[in-house]
CSV table of C-alpha atoms in Angstrom, one decimal:
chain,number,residue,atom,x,y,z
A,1,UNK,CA,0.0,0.0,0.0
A,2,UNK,CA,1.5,3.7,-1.2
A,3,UNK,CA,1.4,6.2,0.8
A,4,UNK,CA,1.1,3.8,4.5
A,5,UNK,CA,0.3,5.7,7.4
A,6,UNK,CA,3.0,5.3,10.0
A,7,UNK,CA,0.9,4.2,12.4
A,8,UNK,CA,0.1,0.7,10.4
A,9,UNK,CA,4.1,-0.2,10.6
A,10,UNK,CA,4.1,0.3,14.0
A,11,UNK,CA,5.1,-2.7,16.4
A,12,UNK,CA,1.7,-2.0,18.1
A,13,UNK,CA,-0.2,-3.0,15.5
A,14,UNK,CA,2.1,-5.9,14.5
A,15,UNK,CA,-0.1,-8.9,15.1
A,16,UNK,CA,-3.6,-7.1,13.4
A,17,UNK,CA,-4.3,-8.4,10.3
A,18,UNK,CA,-3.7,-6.3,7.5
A,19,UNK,CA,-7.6,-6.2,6.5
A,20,UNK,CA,-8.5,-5.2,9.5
A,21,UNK,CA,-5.2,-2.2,9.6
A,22,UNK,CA,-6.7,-1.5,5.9
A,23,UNK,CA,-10.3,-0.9,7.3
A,24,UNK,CA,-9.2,1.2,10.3
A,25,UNK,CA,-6.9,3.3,7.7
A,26,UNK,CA,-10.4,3.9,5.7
A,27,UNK,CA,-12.3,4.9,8.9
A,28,UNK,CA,-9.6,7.2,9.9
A,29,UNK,CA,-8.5,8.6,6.9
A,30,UNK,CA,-12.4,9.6,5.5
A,31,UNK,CA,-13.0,10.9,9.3
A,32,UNK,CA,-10.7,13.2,9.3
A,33,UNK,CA,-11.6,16.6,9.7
A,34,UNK,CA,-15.4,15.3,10.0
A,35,UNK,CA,-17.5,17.7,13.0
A,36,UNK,CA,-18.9,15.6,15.5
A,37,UNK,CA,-22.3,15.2,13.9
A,38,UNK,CA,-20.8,14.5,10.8
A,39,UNK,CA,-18.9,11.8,12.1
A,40,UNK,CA,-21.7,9.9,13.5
A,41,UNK,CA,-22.9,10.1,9.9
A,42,UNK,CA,-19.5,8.6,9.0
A,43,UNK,CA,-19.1,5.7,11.5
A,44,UNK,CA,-22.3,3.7,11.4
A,45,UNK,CA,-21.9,2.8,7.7
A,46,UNK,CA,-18.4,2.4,8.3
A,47,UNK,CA,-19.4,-0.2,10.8
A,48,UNK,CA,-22.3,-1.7,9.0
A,49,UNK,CA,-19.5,-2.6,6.2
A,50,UNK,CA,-17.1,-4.1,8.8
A,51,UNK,CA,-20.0,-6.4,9.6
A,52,UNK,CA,-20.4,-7.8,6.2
A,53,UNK,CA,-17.4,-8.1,5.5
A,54,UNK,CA,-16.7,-10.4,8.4
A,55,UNK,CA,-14.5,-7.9,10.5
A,56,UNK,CA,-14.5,-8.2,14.3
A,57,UNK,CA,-11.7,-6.4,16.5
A,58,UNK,CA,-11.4,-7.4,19.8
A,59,UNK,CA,-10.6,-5.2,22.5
A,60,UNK,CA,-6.8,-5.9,22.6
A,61,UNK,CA,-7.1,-5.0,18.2
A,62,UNK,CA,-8.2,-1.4,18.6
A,63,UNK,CA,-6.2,-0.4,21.9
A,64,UNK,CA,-3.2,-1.4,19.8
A,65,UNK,CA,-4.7,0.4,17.1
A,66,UNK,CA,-5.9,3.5,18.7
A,67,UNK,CA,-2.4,3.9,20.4
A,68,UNK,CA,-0.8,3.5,17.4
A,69,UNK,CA,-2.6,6.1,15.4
A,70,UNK,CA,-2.3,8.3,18.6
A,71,UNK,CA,1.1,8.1,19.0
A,72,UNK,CA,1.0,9.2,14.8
A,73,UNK,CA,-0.9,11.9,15.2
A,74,UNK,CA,-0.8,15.7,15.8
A,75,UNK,CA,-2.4,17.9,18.3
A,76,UNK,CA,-5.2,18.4,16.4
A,77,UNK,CA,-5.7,14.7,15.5
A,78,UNK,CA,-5.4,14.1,19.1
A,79,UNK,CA,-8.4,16.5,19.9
A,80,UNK,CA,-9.9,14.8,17.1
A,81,UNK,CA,-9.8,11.0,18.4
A,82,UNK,CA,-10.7,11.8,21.5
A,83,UNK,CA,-13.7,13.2,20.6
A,84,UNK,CA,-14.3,10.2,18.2
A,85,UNK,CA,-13.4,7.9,21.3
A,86,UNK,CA,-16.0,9.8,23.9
A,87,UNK,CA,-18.9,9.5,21.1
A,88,UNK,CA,-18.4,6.1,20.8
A,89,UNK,CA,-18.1,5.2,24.2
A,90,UNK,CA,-21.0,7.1,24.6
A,91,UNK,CA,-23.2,5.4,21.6
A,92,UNK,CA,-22.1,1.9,23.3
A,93,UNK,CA,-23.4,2.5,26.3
A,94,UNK,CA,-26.5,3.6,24.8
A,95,UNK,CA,-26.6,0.1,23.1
């Protein structure tokens, strides 16, 4: 893959499949910049997809993940995460 973010060569991420580093890539890289609202939007067919195509993350997966792209990212994409993060910890609960 051109163009790789660093975060997907990180030893983190390491034992993720690369379908699964692929999909998080997509998320990530379409996100970006996305307002809160606008990211809700984003993520639930962004999740619906993962489903049929048969990817599951367990909870080990996206910590690696998520502290990989954090440890990538800028101030701003920082800000940005977390806010992802807090949404969808809140949506979860909702669940």
């Amino acid at each position: 893959m051109e163009n790789r973010p660093q975060w997907m060569s990180d030893p983190l991420v390491k034992e993720i499949p690369e379908t699964k580093l692929e999909f998080l890539g997509e998320m990530f890289a379409e996100g970006h910049g996305k307002s809160q609202k606008e990211m809700m939007a984003f993520l639930m067919p962004m999740m619906k997809k993962a489903r049929a195509e048969n990817l599951t993350f367990t909870p080990q997966e996206m910590n690696a993940a998520i502290a990989a792209i954090k440890k990538h990212s800028s101030e701003e994409e920082l800000k940005q995460i977390d806010k992802i993060l807090d949404k969808a910890g809140k949506e979860k609960q909702i669940e």
